[in-house]
Coordinates of N, CA and C in Angstrom, one line a residue:
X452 N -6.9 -22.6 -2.6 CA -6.1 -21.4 -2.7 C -6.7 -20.5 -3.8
X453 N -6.7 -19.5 -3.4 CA -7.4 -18.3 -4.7 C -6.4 -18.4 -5.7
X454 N -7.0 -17.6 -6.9 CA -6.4 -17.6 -7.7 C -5.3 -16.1 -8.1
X455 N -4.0 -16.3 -8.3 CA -3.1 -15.1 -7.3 C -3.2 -14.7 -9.0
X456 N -3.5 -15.0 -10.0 CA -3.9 -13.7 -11.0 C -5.2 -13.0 -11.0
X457 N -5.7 -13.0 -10.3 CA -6.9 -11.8 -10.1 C -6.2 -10.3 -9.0
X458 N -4.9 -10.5 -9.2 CA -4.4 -8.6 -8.8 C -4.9 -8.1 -10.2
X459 N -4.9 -7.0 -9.5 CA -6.0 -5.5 -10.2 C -5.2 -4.7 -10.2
X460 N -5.0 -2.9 -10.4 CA -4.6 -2.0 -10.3 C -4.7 -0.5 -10.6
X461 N -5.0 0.1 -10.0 CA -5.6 1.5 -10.1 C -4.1 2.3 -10.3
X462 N -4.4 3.4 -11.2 CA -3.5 4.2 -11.4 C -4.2 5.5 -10.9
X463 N -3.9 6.2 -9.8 CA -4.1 7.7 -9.4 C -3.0 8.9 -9.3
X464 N -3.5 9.7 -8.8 CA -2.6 10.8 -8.1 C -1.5 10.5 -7.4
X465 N -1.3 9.6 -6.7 CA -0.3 8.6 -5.7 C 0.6 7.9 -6.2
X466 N 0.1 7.4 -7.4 CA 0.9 6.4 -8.2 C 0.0 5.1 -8.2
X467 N 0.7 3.8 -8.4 CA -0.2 2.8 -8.6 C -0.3 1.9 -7.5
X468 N -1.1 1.5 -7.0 CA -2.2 1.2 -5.9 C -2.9 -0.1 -6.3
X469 N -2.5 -1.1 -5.1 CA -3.2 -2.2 -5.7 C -4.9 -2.0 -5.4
X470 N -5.5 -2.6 -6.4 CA -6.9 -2.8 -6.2 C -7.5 -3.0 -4.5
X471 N -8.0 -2.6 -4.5 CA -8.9 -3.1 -3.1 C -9.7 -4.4 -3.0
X472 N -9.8 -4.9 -4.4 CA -10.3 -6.1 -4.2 C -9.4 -7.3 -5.2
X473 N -7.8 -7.0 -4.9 CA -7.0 -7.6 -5.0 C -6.9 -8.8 -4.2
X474 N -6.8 -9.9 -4.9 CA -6.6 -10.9 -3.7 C -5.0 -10.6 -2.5
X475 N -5.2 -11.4 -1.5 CA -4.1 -11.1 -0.4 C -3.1 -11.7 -0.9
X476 N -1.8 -11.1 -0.4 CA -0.7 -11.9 -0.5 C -0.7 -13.7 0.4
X477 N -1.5 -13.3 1.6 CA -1.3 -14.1 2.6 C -1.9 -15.7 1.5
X478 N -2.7 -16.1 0.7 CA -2.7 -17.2 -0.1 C -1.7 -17.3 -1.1
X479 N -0.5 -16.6 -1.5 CA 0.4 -17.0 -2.8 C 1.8 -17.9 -1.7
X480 N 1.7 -18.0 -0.6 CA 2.6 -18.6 0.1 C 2.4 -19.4 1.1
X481 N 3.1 -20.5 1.6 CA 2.5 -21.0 3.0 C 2.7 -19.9 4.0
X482 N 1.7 -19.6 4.8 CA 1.4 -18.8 6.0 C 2.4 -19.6 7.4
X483 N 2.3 -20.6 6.8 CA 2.9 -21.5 8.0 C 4.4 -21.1 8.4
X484 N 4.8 -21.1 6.9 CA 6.7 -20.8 7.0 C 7.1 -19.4 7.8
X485 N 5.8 -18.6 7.1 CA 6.1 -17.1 7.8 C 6.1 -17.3 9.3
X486 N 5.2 -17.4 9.8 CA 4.4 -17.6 11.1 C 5.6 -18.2 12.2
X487 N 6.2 -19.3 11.6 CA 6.9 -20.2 12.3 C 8.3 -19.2 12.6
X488 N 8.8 -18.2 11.5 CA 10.3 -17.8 11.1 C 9.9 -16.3 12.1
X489 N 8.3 -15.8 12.3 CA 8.6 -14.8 13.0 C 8.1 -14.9 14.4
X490 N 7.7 -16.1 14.8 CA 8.0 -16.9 16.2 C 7.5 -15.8 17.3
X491 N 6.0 -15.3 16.7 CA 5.4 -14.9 18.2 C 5.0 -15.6 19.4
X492 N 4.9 -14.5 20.4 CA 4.9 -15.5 21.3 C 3.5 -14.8 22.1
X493 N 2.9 -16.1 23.1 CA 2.0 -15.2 23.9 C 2.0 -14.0 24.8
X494 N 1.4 -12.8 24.3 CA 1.1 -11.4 25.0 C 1.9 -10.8 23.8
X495 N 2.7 -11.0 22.8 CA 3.2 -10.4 22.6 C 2.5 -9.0 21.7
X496 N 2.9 -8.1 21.2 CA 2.0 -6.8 20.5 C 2.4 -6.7 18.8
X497 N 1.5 -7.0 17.9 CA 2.1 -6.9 16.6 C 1.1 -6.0 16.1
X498 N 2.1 -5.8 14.9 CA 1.6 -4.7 14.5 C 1.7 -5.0 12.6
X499 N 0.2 -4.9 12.1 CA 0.1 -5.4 10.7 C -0.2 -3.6 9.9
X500 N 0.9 -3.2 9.3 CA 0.8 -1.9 8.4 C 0.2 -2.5 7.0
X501 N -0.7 -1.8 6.4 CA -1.3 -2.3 5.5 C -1.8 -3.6 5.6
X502 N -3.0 -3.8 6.1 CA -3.6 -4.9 6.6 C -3.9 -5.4 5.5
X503 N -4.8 -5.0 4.7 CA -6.1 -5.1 3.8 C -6.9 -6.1 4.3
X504 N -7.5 -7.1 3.9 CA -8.0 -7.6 4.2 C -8.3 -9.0 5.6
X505 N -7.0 -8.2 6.3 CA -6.6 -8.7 7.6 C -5.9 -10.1 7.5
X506 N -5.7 -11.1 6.3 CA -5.5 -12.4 6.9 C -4.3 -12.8 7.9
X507 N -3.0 -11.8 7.6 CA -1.8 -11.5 8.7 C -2.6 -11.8 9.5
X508 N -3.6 -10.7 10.3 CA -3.3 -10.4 11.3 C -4.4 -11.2 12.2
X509 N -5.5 -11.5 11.1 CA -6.0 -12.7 12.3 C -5.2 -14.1 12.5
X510 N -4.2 -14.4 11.4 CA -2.9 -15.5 12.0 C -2.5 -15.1 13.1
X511 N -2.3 -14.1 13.3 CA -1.4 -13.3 14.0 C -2.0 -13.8 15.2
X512 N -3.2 -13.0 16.0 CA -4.3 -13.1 16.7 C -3.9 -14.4 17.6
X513 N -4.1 -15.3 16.6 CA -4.2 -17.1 17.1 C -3.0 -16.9 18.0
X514 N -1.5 -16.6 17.6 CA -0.3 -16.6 18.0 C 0.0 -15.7 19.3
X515 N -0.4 -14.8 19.6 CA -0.2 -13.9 20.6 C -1.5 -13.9 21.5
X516 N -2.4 -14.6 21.1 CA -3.6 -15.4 22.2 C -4.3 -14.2 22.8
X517 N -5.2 -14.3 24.3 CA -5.9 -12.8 24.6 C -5.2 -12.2 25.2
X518 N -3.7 -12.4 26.0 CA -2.8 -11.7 26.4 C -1.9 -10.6 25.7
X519 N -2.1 -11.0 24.3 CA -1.3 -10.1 23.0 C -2.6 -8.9 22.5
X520 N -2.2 -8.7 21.6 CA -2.8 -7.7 20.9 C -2.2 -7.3 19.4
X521 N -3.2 -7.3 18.2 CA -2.8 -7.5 17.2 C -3.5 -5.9 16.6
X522 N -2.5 -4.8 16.1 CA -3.1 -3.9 15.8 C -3.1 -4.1 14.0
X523 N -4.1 -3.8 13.7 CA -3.9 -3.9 12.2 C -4.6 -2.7 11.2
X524 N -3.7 -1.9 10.5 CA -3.8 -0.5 10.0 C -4.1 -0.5 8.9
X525 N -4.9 0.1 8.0 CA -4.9 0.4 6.5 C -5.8 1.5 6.2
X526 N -5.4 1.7 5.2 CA -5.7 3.4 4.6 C -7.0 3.5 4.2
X527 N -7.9 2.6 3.6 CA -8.8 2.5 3.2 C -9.9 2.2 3.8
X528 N -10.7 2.9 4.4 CA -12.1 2.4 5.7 C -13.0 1.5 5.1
X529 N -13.0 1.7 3.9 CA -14.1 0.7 3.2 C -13.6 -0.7 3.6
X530 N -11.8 -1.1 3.8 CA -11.4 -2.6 3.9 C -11.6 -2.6 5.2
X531 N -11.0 -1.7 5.9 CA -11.2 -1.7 7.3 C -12.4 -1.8 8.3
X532 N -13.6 -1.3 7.5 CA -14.8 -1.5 7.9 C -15.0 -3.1 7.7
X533 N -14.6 -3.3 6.4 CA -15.2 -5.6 6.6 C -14.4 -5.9 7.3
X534 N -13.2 -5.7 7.3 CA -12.8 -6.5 8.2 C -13.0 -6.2 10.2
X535 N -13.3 -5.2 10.3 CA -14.7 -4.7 11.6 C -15.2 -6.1 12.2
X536 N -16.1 -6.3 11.0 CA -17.3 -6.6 10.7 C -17.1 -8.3 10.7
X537 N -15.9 -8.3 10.4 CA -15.6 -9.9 10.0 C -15.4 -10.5 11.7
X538 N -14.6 -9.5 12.5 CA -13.4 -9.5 13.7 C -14.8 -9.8 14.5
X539 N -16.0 -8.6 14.3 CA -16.8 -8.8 15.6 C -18.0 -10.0 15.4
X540 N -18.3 -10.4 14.3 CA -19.4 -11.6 13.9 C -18.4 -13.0 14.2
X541 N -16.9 -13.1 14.3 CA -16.2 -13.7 15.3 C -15.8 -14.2 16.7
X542 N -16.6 -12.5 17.0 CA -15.9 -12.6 18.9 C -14.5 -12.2 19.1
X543 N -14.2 -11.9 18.2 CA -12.1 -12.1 18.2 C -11.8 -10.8 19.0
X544 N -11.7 -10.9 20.1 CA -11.1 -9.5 20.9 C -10.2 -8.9 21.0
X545 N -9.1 -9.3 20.1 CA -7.5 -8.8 21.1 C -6.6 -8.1 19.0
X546 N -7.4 -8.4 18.3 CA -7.3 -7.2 17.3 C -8.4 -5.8 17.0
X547 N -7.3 -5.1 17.2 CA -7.6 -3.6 17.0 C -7.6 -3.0 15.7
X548 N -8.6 -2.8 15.0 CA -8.6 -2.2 13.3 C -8.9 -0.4 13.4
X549 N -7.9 -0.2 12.4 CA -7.7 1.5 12.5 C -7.8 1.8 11.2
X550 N -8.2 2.5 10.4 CA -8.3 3.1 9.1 C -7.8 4.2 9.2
X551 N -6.8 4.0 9.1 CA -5.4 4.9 8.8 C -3.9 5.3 7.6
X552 N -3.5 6.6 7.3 CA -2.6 6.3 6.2 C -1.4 6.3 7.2
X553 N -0.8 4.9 6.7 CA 0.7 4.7 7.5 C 1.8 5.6 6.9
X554 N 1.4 7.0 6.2 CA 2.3 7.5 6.2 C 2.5 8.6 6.9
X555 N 1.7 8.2 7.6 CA 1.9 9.7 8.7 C 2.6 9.1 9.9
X556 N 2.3 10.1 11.2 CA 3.2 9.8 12.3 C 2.1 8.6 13.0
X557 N 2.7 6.9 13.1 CA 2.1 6.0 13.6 C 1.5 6.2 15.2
X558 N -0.4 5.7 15.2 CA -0.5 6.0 16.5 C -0.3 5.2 17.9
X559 N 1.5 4.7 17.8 CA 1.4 3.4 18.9 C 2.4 4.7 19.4
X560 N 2.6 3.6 21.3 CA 3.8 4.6 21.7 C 4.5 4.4 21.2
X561 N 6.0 4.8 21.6 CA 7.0 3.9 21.3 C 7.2 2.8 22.2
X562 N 8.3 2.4 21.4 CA 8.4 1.1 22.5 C 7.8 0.5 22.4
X563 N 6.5 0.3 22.1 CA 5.4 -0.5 22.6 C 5.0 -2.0 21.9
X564 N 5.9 -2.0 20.3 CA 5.7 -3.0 19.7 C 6.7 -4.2 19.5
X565 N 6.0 -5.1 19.7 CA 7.3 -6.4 19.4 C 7.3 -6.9 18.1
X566 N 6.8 -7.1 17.2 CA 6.9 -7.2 15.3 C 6.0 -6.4 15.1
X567 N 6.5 -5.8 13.6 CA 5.9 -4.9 12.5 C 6.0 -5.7 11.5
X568 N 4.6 -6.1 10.8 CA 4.6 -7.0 9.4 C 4.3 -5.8 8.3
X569 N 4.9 -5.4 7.4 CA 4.7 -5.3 6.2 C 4.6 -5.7 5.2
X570 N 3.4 -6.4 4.6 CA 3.3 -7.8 3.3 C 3.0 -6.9 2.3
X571 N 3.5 -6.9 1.2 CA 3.3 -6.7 0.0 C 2.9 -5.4 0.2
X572 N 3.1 -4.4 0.7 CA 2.6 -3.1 0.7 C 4.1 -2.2 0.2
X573 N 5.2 -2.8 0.4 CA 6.4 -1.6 0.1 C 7.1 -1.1 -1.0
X574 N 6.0 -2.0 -2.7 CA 6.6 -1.8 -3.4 C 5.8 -0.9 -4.1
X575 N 4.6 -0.1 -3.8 CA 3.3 0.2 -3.9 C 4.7 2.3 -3.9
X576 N 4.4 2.4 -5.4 CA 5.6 4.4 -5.3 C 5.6 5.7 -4.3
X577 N 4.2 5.3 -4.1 CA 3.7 6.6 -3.3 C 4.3 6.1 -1.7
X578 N 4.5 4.9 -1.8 CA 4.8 4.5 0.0 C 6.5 4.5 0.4
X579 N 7.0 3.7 -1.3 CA 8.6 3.5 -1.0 C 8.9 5.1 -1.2
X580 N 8.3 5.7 -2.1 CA 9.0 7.0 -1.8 C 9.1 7.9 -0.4
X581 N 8.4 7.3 0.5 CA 8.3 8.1 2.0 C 9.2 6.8 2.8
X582 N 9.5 5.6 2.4 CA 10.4 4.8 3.1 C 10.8 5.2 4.1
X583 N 12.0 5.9 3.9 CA 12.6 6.5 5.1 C 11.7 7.0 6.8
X584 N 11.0 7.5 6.0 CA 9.8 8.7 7.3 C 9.0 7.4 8.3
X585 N 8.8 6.1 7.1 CA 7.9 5.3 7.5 C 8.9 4.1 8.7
X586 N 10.1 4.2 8.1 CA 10.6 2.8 8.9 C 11.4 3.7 10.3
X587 N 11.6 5.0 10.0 CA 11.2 5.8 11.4 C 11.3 5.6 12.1
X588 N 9.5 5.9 11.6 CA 8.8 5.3 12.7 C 8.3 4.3 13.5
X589 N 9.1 3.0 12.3 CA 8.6 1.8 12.7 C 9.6 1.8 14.1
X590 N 10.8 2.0 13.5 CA 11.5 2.0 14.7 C 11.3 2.6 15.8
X591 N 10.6 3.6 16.1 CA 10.4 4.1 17.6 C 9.3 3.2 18.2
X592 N 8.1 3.0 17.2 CA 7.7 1.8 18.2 C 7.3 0.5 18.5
X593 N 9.1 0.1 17.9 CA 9.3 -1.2 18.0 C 9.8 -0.7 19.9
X594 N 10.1 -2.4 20.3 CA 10.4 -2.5 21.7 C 12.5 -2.2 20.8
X595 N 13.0 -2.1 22.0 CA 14.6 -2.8 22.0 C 14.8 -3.6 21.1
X596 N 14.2 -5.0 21.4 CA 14.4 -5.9 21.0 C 13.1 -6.6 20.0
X597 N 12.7 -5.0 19.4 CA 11.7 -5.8 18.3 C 11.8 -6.3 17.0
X598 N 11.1 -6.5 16.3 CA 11.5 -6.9 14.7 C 10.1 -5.8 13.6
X599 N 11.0 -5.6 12.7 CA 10.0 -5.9 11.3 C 10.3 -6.8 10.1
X600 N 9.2 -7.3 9.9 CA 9.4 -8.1 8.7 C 8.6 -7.5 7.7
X601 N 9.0 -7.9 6.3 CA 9.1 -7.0 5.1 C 8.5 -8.4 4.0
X602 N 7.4 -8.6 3.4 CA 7.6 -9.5 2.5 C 7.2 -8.6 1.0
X603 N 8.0 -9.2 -0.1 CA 7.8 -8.3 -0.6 C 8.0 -9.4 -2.3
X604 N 7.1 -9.0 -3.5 CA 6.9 -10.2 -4.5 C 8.4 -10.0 -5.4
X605 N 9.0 -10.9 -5.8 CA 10.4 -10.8 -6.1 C 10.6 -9.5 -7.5
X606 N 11.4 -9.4 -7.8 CA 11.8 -8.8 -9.1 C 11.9 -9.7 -10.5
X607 N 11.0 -10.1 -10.9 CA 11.0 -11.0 -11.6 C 9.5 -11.0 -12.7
X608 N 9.8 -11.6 -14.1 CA 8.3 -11.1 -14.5 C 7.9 -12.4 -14.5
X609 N 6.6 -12.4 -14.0 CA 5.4 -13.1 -13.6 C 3.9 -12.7 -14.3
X610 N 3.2 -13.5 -14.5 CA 1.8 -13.3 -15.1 C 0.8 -12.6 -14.3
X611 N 1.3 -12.5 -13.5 CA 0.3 -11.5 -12.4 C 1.6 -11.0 -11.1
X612 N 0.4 -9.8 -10.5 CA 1.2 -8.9 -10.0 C 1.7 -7.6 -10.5
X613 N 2.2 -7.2 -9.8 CA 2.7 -5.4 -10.6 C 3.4 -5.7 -11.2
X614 N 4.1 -4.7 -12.0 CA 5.1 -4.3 -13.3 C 6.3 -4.5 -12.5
X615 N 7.4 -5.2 -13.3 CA 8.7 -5.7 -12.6 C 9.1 -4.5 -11.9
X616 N 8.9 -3.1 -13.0 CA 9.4 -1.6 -12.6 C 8.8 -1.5 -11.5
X617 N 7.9 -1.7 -10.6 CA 7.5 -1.6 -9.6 C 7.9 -2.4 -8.0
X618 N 8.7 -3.8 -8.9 CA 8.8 -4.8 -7.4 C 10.6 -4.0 -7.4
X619 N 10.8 -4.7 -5.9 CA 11.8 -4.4 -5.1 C 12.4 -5.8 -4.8
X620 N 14.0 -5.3 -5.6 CA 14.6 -6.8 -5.2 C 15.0 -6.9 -3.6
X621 N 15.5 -8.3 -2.8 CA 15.8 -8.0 -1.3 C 16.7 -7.5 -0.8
X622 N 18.0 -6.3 -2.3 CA 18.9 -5.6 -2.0 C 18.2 -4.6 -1.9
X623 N 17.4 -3.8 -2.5 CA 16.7 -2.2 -3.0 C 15.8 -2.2 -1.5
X624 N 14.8 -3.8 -0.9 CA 14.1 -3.4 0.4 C 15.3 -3.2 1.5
X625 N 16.5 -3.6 1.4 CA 17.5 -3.8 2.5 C 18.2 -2.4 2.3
X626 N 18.0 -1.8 1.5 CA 18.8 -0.4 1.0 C 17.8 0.6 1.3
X627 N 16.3 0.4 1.7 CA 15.6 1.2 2.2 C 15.2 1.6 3.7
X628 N 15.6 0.4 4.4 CA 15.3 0.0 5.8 C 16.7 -0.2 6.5
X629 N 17.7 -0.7 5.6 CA 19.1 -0.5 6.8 C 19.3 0.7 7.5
X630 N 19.2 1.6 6.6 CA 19.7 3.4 7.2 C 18.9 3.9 8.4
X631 N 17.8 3.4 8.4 CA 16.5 3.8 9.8 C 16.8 3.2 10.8
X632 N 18.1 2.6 11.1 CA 18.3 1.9 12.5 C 18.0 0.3 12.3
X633 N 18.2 -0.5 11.1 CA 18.0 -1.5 11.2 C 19.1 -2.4 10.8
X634 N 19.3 -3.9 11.5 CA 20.1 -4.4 10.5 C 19.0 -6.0 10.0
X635 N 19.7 -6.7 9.0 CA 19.2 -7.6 8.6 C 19.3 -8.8 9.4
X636 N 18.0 -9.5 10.1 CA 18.0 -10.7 10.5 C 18.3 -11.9 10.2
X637 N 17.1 -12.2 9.3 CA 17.1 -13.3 8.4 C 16.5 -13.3 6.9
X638 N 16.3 -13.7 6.1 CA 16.1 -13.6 4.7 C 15.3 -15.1 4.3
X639 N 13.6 -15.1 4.3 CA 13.2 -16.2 3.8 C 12.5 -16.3 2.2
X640 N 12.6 -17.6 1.8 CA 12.3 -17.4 0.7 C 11.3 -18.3 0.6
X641 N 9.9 -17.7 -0.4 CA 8.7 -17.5 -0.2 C 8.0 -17.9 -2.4
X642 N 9.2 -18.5 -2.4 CA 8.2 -19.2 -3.7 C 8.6 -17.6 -4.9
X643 N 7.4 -17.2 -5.2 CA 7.3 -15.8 -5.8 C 7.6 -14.8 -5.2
X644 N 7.8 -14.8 -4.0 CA 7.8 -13.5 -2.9 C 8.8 -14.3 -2.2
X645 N 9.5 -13.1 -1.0 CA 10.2 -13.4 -0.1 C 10.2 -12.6 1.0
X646 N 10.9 -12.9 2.2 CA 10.3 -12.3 3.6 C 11.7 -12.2 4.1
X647 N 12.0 -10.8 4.0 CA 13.0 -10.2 5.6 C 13.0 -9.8 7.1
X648 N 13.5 -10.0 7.5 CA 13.3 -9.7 9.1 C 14.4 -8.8 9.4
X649 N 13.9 -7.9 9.9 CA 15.0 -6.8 10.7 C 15.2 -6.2 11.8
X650 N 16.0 -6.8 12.7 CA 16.7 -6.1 14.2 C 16.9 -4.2 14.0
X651 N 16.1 -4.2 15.2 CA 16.6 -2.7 15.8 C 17.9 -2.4 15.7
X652 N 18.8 -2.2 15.3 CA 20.1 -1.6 15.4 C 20.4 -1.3 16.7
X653 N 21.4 -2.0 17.9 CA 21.9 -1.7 19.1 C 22.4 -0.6 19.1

């Protein structure tokens, strides 16, 4: 397991931004618990917002097989380009890498998606401040009957990671995404971090 104090942190124009050579969330927790509680299935279409360094979404990959398709988005082309690079020195065909800011209008149809994972990207100012705009959109292109899941590092001070003033407890993420058409599924708990799941609102 890497070592989960090597997060970094850039302060810009946007607010504060994890490092780009921040380690992933996907090592500070078993992958397994997630994986199992968001129960893809084969063909299915997921969708990884803020990828970074893809490890979501090549789990993902494994889970939804060549009949799925794993799209995975991040703002930064410099991550998006390794991980390119990583996908094709693999052979791995059925993830799609976009270097894109997820704050704009997302390029899926609607409809068209069966989970939206957002790991550790929602507590990041510049992004929860557009919350609203972004879970949207997650909602239009979720299917009916899709999900997003939210993981996000608790409210609590820890030796690494962002500033407490920055994390989001699982009332403040549930107070950001209920209003957009969601309700709460399930609520897992993730060590340092924890993971929500949310139903499309009928």
């Amino acid at each position: 397991m890497k070592d989960v104090n090597q997060y970094d942190y850039d302060l810009d124009q946007e607010g504060i931004k994890r490092h780009k050579k921040g380690v992933s969330s996907f090592f500070m927790h078993d992958s397994k618990l997630i994986f199992k509680e968001l129960n893809l299935r084969k063909g299915d279409h997921f969708l990884d917002l803020g990828c970074g360094a893809g490890d979501y979404s090549l789990q993902a990959a494994k889970h939804v097989g060549d009949s799925g398709t794993v799209y995975a988005l991040d703002k930064w082309s410099e991550v998006t380009g390794r991980f390119t690079e990583k996908i094709n020195s693999q052979q791995i065909k059925n993830i799609k890498v976009l270097a894109f800011d997820i704050l704009h209008p997302l390029p899926m149809d609607s409809h068209s998606i069966d989970v939206c994972l957002i790991a550790t990207v929602l507590h990041i100012p510049n992004i929860s401040r557009h919350a609203k705009d972004l879970f949207q959109e997650v909602n239009r292109i979720l299917k009916k009957d899709g999900r997003a899941a939210v993981i996000e590092i608790k409210k609590e001070e820890m030796s690494f990671g962002p500033p407490v003033c920055m994390r989001l407890s699982p009332e403040e993420t549930e107070s950001l995404i209920k209003p957009c058409g969601f309700e709460k599924r399930s609520f897992l708990e993730l060590g340092c971090n924890y993971m929500i799941q949310f139903n499309v609102k009928k």
